[in-house]
XYZ file of C-alpha atoms in Angstrom:
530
model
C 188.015 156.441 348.997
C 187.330 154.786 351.959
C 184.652 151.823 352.526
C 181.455 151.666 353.943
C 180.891 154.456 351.293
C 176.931 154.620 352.234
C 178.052 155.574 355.807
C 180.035 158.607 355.158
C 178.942 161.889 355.422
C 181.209 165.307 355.506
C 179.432 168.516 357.119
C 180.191 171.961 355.913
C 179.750 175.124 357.967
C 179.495 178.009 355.651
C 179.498 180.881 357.244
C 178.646 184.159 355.415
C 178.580 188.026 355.207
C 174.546 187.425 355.579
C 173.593 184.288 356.950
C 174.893 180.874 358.098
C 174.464 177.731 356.604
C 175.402 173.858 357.414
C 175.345 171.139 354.426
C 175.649 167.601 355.151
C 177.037 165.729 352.245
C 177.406 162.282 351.530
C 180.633 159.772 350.273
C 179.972 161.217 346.844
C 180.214 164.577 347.966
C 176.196 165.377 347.241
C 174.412 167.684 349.354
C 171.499 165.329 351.728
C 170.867 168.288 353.768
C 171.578 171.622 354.639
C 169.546 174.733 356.690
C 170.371 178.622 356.549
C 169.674 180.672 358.927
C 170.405 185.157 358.607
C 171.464 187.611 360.815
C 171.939 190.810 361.757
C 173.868 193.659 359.912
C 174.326 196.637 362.222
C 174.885 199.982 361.090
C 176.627 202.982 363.324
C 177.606 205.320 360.934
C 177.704 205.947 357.277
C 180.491 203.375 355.968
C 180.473 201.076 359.108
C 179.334 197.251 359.216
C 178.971 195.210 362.173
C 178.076 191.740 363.633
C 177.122 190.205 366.666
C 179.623 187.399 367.006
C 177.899 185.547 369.573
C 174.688 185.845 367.305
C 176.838 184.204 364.532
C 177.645 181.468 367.025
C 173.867 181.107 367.708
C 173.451 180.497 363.800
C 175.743 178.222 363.400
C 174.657 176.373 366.465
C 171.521 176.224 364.710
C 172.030 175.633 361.494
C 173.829 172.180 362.195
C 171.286 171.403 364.510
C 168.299 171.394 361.695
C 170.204 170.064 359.382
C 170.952 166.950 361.018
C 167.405 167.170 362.009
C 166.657 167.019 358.308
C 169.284 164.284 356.778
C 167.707 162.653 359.699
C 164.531 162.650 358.705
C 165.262 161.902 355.637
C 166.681 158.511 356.272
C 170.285 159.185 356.822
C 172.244 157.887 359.226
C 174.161 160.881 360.094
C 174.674 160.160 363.636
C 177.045 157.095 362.755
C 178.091 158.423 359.847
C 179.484 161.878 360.115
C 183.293 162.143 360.407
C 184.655 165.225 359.807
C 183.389 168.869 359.664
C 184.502 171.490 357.218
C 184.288 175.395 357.878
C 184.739 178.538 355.041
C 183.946 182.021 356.129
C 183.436 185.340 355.005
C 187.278 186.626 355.510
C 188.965 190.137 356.735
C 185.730 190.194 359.197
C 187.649 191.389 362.362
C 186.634 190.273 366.320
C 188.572 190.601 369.394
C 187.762 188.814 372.650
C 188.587 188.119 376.032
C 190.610 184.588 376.620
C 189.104 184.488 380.750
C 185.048 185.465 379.564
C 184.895 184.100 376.018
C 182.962 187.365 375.228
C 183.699 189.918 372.470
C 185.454 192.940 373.159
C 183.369 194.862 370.609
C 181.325 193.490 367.373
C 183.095 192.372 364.830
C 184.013 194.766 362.029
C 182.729 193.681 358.371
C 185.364 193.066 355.223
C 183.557 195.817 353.675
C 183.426 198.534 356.888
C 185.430 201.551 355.972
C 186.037 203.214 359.578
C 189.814 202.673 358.984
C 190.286 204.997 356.057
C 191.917 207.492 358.293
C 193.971 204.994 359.321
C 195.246 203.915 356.402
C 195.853 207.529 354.779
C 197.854 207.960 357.788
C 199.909 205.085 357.325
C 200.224 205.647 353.536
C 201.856 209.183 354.224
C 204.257 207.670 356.603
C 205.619 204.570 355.094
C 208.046 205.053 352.699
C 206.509 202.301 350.189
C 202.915 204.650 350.577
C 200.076 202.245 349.418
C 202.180 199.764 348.288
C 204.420 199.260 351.422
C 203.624 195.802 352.609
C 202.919 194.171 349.025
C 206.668 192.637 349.418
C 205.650 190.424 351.861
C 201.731 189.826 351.836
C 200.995 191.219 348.363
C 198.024 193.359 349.327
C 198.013 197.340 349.173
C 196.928 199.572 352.574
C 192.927 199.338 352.324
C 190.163 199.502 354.762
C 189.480 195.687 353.680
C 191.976 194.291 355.647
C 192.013 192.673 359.260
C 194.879 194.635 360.132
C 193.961 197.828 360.051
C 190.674 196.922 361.947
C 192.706 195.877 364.471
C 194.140 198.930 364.639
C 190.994 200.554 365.309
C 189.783 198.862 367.375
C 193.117 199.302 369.729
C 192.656 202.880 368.965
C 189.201 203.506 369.847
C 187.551 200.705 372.480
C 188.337 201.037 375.699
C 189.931 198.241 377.477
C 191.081 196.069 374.713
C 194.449 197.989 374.825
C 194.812 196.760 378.355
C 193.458 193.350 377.655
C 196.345 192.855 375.100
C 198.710 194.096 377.529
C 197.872 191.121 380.239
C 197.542 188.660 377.776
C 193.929 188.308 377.778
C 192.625 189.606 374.462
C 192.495 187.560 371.534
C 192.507 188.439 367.704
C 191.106 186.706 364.906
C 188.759 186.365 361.804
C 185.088 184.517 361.920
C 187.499 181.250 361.139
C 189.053 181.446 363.950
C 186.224 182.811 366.280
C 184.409 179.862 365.503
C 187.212 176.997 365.995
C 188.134 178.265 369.513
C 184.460 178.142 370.004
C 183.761 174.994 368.550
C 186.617 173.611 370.346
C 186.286 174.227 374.052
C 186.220 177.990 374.244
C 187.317 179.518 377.715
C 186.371 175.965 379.682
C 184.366 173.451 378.034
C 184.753 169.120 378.241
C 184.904 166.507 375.659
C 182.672 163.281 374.951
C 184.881 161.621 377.479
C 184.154 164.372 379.888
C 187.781 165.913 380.050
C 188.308 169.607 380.360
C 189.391 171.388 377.126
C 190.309 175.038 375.774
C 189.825 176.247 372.589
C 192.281 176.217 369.919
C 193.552 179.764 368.622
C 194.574 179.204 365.089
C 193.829 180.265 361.608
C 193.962 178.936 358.138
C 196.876 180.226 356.267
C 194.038 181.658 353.133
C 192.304 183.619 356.462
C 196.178 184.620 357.400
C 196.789 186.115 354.100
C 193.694 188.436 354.249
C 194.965 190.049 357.501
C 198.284 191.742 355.750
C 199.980 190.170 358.671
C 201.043 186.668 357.175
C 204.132 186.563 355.083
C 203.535 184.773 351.604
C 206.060 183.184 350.841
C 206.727 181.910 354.464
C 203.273 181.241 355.255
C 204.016 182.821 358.843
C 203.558 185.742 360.587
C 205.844 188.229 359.356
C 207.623 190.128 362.195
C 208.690 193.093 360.517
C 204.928 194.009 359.482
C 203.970 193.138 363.177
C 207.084 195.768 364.142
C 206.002 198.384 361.488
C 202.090 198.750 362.942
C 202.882 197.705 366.764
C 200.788 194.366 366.865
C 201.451 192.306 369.436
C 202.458 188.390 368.121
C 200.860 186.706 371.292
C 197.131 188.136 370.415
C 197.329 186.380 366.987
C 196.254 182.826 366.496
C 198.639 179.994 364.878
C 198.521 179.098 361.019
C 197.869 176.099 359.903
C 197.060 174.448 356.116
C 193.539 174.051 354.844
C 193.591 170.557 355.171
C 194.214 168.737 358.523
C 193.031 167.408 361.381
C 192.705 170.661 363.534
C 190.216 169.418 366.627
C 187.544 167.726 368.126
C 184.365 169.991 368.449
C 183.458 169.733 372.167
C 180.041 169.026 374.157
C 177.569 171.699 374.362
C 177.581 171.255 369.857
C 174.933 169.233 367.879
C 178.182 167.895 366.161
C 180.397 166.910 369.803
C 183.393 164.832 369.368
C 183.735 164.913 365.040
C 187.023 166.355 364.089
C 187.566 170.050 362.518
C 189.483 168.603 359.459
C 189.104 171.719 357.160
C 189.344 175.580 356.647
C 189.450 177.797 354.136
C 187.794 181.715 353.605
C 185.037 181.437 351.438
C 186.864 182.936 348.296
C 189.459 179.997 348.324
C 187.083 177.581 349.268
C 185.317 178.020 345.970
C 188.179 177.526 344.364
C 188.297 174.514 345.597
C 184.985 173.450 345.234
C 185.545 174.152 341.309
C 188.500 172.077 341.009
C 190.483 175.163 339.786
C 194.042 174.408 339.059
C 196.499 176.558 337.522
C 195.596 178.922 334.856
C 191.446 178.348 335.333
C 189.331 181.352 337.552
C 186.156 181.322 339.007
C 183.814 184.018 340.320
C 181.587 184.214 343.004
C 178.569 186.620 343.251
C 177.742 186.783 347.054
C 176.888 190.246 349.316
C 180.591 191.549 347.084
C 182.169 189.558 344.319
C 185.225 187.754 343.852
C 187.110 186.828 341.003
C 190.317 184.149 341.518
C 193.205 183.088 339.489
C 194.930 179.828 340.504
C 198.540 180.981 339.067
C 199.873 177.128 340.614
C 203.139 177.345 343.022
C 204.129 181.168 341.458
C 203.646 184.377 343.263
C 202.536 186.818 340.760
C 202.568 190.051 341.308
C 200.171 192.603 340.473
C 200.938 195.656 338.410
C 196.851 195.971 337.475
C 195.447 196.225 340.917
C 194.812 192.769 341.825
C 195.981 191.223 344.893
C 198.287 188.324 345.307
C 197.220 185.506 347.723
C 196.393 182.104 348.104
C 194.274 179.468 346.679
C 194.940 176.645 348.901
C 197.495 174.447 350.312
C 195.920 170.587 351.130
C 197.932 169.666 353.977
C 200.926 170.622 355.851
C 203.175 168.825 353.807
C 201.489 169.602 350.501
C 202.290 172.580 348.416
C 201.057 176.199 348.559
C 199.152 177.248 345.027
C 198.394 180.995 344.946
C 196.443 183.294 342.925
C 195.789 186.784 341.659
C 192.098 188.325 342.985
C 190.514 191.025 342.316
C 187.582 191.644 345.142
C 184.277 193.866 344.293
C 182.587 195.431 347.692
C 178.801 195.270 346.221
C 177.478 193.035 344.049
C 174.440 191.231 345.184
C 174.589 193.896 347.969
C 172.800 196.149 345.448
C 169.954 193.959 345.007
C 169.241 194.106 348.735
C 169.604 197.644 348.450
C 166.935 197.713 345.935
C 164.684 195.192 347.634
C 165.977 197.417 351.407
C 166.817 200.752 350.873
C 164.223 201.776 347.502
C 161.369 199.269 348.379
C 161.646 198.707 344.193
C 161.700 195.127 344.534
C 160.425 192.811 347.557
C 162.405 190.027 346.787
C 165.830 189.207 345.619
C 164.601 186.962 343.107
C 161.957 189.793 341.317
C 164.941 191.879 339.974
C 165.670 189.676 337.013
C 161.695 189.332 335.928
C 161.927 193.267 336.221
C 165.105 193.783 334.175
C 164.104 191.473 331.623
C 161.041 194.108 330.982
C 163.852 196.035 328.899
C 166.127 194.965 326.297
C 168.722 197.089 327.348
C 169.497 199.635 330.158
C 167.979 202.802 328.288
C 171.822 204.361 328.857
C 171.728 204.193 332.606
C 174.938 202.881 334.038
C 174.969 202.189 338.225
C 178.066 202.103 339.709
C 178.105 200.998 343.514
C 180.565 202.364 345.093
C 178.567 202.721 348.500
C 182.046 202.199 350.616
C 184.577 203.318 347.698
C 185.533 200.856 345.158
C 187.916 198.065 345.261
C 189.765 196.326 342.972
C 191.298 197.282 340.220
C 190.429 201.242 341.409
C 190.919 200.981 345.001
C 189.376 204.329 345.788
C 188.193 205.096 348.432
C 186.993 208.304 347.660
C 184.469 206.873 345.123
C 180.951 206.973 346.129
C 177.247 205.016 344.466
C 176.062 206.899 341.394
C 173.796 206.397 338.653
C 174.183 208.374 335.963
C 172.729 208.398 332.045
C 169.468 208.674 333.154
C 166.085 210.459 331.418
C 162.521 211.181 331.545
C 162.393 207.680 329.783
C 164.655 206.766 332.370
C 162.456 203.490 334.229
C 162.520 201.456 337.793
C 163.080 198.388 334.246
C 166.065 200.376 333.586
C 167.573 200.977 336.462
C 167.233 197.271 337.531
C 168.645 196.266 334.587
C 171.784 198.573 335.269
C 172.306 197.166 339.002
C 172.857 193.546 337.268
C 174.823 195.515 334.856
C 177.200 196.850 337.257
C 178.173 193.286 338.491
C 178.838 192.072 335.071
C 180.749 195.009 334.114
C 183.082 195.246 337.712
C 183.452 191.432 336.901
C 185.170 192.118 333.286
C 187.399 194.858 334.701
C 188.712 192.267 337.025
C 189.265 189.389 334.574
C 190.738 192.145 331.795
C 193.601 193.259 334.549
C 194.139 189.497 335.302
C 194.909 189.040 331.290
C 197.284 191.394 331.585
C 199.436 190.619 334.547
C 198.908 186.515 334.147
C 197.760 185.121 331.221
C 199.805 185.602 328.060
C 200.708 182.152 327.427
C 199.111 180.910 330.682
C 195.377 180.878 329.721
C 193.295 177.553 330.232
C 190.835 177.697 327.542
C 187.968 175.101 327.381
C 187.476 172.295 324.690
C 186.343 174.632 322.210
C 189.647 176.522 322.455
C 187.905 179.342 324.386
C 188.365 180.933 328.301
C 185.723 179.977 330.216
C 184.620 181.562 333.306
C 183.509 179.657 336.222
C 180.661 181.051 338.806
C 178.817 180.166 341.774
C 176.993 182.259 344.916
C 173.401 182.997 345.244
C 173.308 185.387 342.042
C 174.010 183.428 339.418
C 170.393 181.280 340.183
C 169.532 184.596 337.864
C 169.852 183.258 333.937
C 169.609 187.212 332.795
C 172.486 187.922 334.818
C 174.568 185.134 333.847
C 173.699 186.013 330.163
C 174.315 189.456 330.937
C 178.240 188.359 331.919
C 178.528 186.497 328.893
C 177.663 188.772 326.527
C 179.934 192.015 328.328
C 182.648 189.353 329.062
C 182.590 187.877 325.207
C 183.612 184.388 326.965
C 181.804 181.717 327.832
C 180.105 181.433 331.813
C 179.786 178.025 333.421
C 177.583 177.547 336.162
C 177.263 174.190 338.087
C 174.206 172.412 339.212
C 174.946 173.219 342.813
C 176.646 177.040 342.985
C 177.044 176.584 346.862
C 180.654 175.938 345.768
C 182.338 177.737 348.883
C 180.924 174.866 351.343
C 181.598 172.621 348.448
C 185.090 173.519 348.616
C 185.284 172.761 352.855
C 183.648 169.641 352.687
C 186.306 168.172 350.101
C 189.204 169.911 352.552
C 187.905 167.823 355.217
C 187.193 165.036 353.389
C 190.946 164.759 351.849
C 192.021 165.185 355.164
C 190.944 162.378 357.115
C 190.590 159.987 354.259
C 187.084 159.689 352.798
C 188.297 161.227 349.724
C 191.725 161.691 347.600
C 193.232 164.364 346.022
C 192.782 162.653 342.798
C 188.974 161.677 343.512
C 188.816 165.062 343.720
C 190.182 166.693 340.988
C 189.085 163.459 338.826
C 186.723 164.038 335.996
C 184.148 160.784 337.088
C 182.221 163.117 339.641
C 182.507 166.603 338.325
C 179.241 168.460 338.289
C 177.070 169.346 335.254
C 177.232 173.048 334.195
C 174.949 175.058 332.236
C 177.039 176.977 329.573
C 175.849 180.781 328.772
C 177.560 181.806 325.090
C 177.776 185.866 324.296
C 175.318 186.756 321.652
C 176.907 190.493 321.938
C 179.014 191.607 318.773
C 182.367 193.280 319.933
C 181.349 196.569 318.808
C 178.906 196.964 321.608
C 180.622 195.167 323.813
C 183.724 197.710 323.628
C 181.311 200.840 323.096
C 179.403 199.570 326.407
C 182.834 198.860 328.197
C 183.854 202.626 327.370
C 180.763 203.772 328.590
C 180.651 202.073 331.916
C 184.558 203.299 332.230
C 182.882 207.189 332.154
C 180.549 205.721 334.716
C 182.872 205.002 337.053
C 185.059 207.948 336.629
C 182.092 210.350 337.911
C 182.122 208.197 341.360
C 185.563 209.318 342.475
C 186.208 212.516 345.260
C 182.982 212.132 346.244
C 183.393 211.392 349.718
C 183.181 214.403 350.911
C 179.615 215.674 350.010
């Protein structure tokens, strides 16, 4: 680590499905400050999610703002201090833009929008390898979650963006790379020493491999994808590792002239930010959750529905470690929609006081298939159902089944991961069992961390701070320009202090449940259509 320790600070953009936030930590990688800020989720049509991305620029603009306002305040130096910037992002997220304005071509399609389903049964009746075509190369099947089918879209149906690729002035790329060419110069912006600069168009290669565009193994673009859907190779931005030096940010920021030094999309970044190596998963309960593998320097394919990608790579030089993930669309999304859509709750936070008013969910399973189910169903047929339910049937109940239906799309996740990776690969903890580690707004909810215990029948570890995604930039960032080494890192002498939730469930309810919620699910499917 580098001197001066008291000096050092590392900020973290962490930039979300639902809001924005920016964490200053210090040398020992401890949050000093941090400010959040939401924004808008726009709805169309049934299935569709959008964002402003100039309002996301506007919350990140002021998010760092207040929070160096705060470690400020507070008695940090920050001003002298700061030295590199960090930035994870909620991935797949889709915005094209003009290079001469600097202004979106249209809002930027959400990870979990499913506008492109027609486009994707299209292309699974035409390729020969049907859903399965481009898994060779990226390891992901055809599904509305991916960039590159958005794209698609979008050069389908907005006028004008077809003709802005054609003269070289639109752009493509994911919230990551929005925000760099923003941060760094944009269409015309100068630097602290008053020098015109541009923005830089590139991508982190974790971003790259959640477009279906970016070849694994390569860690490039991969032409013959690019070929096979007609995307143009000069709209896309250039892939880089998730630890480097990529730029300075440029006047008109609260942060002007401290380096970019890290990237990752939020999923990996976690990863990171639990010290996962090989063997050893984590999941994160955001808007969706998403459950990681680190499987080391092996591509393992899926025969389970998982998807292969990547779990980071710390530097151009250093080597790639990938991972098996299996990716829920609603999780914590359900609470809102209790709290938004029912008016049963009026905050977030009241759904676990409510659940715990039961001891059980009365029979009620919820299954949230709003926008089809991912992983390991992909269906996109499958719509939201809740089904078991009586005249005893409660508002106790049903809240109580919503936190359920996390826990339970959590264990069919980790199940299909022991069977395509971890006979013979398992990290078990000290006490010679698997141990699950979480972070993400949810798991602040005890019931719902017991909950996943006791339908998991593993042990749940949740850290003091469970912001682990910005967690995971800062340390990118960090590595990269020095403050902190890869063994610091990974080293035991800082690691965070977890609270440990054991299963108090006895197998025989566990599997009983488990068949149950399996029924569950299997009424959501061909419902798309009503």
């Amino acid at each position: 680590m580098s001197g001066e320790a008291e000096e050092l600070f590392i900020g973290s953009i962490d930039q979300g499905t639902t809001s924005t936030r920016f964490i200053i930590y210090d040398h020992n990688a401890k949050p000093v400050a941090s400010h959040q800020v939401e924004f808008t989720q726009f709805f169309p049509q049934a299935g569709w999610v959008e964002h402003d991305p100039m309002e996301i620029l506007q919350s990140v603009r002021v998010c760092m703002a207040k929070a160096l306002d705060k470690a400020t305040a507070a008695g940090y130096n920050v001003d002298a201090g700061l030295r590199a910037i960090g930035l994870t992002n909620q991935r797949e997220t889709t915005v094209v833009w003009s290079r001469s304005t600097g202004l979106p071509l249209y809002n930027a399609i959400v990870w979990m929008d499913a506008r492109t389903s027609a486009i994707c049964h299209r292309l699974i009746k035409q390729l020969p390898g049907g859903r399965d075509h481009f898994v060779p190369s990226c390891g992901l099947p055809i599904s509305t979650y991916f960039s590159a089918f958005k794209l698609l879209w979008l050069i389908e149906n907005v006028d004008g963006i077809g003709d802005a690729i054609r003269s070289g002035d639109a752009m493509f790329g994911t919230i990551d790379t929005w925000m760099i060419w923003n941060l760094t110069g944009g269409c015309g912006a100068f630097n602290r020493d008053e020098k015109p600069v541009l923005g830089l168009h590139v991508t982190d290669c974790c971003n790259a491999s959640r477009t279906m565009l970016m070849n694994l193994r390569t860690l490039q673009w991969d032409s013959a994808t690019l070929e096979t859907l007609g995307i143009s190779p000069n709209i896309l931005p250039k892939i880089i590792s998730n630890s480097e030096t990529v730029g300075m940010i440029a006047n008109g920021w609260p942060t002007s002239g401290i380096p970019i030094a890290g990237c990752l999309g939020d999923q990996h970044a976690a990863m990171l930010g639990h010290l996962c190596r090989k063997g050893e998963a984590k999941s994160t309960y955001g808007t969706g959750a998403f459950i990681l593998l680190n499987t080391g320097e092996e591509i393992v394919k899926s025969s389970h529905g998982l998807l292969t990608t990547i779990s980071y790579k710390l530097g151009s030089e250093a080597p790639t470690n990938y991972a098996l993930e299996g990716s829920i669309a609603i999780a914590g999304a359900a609470v809102q929609w209790l709290r938004d859509g029912l008016g049963i709750i009026h905050t977030a936070a009241e759904i676990e006081e409510m659940a715990e008013m039961v001891d059980n969910s009365g029979g009620v399973y919820f299954v949230p298939a709003f926008n089809g189910l991912f992983a390991p169903w992909w269906r996109d047929d499958a719509r939201g159902a809740c089904v078991g339910m009586t005249a005893f049937s409660s508002k106790y109940h049903i809240a109580r089944a919503v936190l359920e239906s996390m826990c339970f799309q959590v264990n069919d996740v980790l199940s299909s991961m022991h069977s395509d990776a971890w006979d013979g690969g398992e990290v078990k903890s000290k006490q010679g069992e698997f141990l699950l580690r979480v972070d993400g707004g949810a798991t602040a909810n005890n019931l719902l961390m017991q909950i996943q215990a006791d339908l998991l029948g593993s042990p749940v570890a949740r850290p003091t701070d469970i912001e682990t995604s910005a967690l995971g930039a800062a340390y990118a960032a960090g590595l990269a320009i020095g403050v902190w080494t890869e063994e610091w890192i990974f080293g035991s002498g800082h690691e965070e202090k977890h609270t440990i939730f054991h299963p108090e469930l006895s197998e025989e309810v566990r599997k009983r449940r488990t068949e149950s919620w399996h029924k569950a699910v299997s009424r959501t499917f061909d419902l798309a259509d009503l």
